[in-house]
mmCIF file of C-alpha atoms and ligand atoms in Angstrom:
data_model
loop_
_atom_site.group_PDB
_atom_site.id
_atom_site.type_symbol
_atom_site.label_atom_id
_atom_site.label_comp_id
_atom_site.label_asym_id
_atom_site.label_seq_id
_atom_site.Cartn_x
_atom_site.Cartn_y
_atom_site.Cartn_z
ATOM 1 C CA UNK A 1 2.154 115.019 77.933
ATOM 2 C CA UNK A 2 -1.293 113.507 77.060
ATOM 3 C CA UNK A 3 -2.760 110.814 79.276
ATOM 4 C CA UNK A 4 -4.494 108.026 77.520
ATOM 5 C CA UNK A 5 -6.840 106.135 79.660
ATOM 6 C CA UNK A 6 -7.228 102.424 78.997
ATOM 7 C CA UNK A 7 -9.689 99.625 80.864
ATOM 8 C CA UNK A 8 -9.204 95.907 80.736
ATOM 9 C CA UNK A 9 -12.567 94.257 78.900
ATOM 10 C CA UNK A 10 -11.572 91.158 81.528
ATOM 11 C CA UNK A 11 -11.314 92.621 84.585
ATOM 12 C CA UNK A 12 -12.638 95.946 84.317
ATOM 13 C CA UNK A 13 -9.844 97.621 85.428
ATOM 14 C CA UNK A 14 -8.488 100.744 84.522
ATOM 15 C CA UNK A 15 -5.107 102.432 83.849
ATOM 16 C CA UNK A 16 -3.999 105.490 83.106
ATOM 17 C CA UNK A 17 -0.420 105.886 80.450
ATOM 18 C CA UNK A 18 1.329 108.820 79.868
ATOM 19 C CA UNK A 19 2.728 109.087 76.563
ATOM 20 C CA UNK A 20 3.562 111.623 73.827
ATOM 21 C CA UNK A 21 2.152 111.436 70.474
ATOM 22 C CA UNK A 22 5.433 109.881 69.016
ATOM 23 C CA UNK A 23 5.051 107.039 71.444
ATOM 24 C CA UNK A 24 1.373 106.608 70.914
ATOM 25 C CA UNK A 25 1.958 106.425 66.921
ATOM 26 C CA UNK A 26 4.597 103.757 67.656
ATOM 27 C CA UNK A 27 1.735 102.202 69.447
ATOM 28 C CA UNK A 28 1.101 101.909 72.852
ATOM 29 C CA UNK A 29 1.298 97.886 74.922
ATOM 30 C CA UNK A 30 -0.749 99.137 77.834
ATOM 31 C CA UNK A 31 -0.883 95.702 80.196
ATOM 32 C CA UNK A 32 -3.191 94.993 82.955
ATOM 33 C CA UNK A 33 -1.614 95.628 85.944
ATOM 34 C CA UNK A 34 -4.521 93.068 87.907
ATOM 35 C CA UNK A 35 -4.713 90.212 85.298
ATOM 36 C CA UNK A 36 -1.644 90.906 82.728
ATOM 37 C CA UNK A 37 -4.451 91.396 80.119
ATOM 38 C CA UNK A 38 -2.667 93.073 76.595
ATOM 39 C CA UNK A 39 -6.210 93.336 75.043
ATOM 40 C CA UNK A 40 -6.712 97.075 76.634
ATOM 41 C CA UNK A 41 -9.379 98.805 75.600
ATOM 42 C CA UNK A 42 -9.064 102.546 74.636
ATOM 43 C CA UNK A 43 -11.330 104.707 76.736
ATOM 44 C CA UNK A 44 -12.056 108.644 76.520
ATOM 45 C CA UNK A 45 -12.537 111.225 79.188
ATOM 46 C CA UNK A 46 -16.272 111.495 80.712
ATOM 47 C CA UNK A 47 -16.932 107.722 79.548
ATOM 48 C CA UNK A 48 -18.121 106.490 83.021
ATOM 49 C CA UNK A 49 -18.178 102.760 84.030
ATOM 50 C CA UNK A 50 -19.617 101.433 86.588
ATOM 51 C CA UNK A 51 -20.082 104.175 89.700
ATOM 52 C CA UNK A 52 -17.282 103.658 92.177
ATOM 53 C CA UNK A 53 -16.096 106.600 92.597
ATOM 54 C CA UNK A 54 -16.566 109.279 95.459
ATOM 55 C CA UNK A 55 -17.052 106.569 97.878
ATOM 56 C CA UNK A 56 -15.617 107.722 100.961
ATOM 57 C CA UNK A 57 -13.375 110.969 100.028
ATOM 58 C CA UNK A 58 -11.523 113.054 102.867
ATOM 59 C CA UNK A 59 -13.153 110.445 105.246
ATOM 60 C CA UNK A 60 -10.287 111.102 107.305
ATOM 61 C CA UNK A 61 -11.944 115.046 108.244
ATOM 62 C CA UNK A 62 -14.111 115.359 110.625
ATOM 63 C CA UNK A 63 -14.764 115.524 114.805
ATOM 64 C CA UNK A 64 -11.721 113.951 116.620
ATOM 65 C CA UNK A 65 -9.617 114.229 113.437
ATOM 66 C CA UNK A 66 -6.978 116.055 115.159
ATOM 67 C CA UNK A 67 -5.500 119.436 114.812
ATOM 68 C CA UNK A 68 -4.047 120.275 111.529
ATOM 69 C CA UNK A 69 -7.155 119.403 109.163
ATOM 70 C CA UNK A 70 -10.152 121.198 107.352
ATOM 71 C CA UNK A 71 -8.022 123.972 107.633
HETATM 72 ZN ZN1 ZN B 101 -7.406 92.905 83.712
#
């Protein structure tokens, strides 16, 4: 099942909806989760905004972790 990315225009945030093709040609009501926005904006893989990602990743590895991570 397809995953159709959608970011609010008001708040900038961004949610992901799973639907099939039948429910997409119905027409998808994608709400904003943060600000109840129904004005989502349709957005397609590799369209970056903003640069918030990879911030602090498997920050929990490292010395004193504990036994049982990095392998
Ligand atoms: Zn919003």
């Amino acid at each position: 099942m397809p995953i159709y990315e959608y970011l609010c225009p008001n708040c900038k945030t961004k949610v992901e909806i799973m639907a099939s093709l039948k429910d997409k040609d119905r027409g998808l009501k994608p709400v904003c989760p943060r600000c109840g926005n129904k004005n989502m904006v349709r957005v397609f893989g590799g369209f970056a905004i903003g640069s918030t990602r990879g911030s602090s990743f498997g920050s929990s590895c490292g010395p004193g972790a504990g036994s049982g991570c990095c392998g």
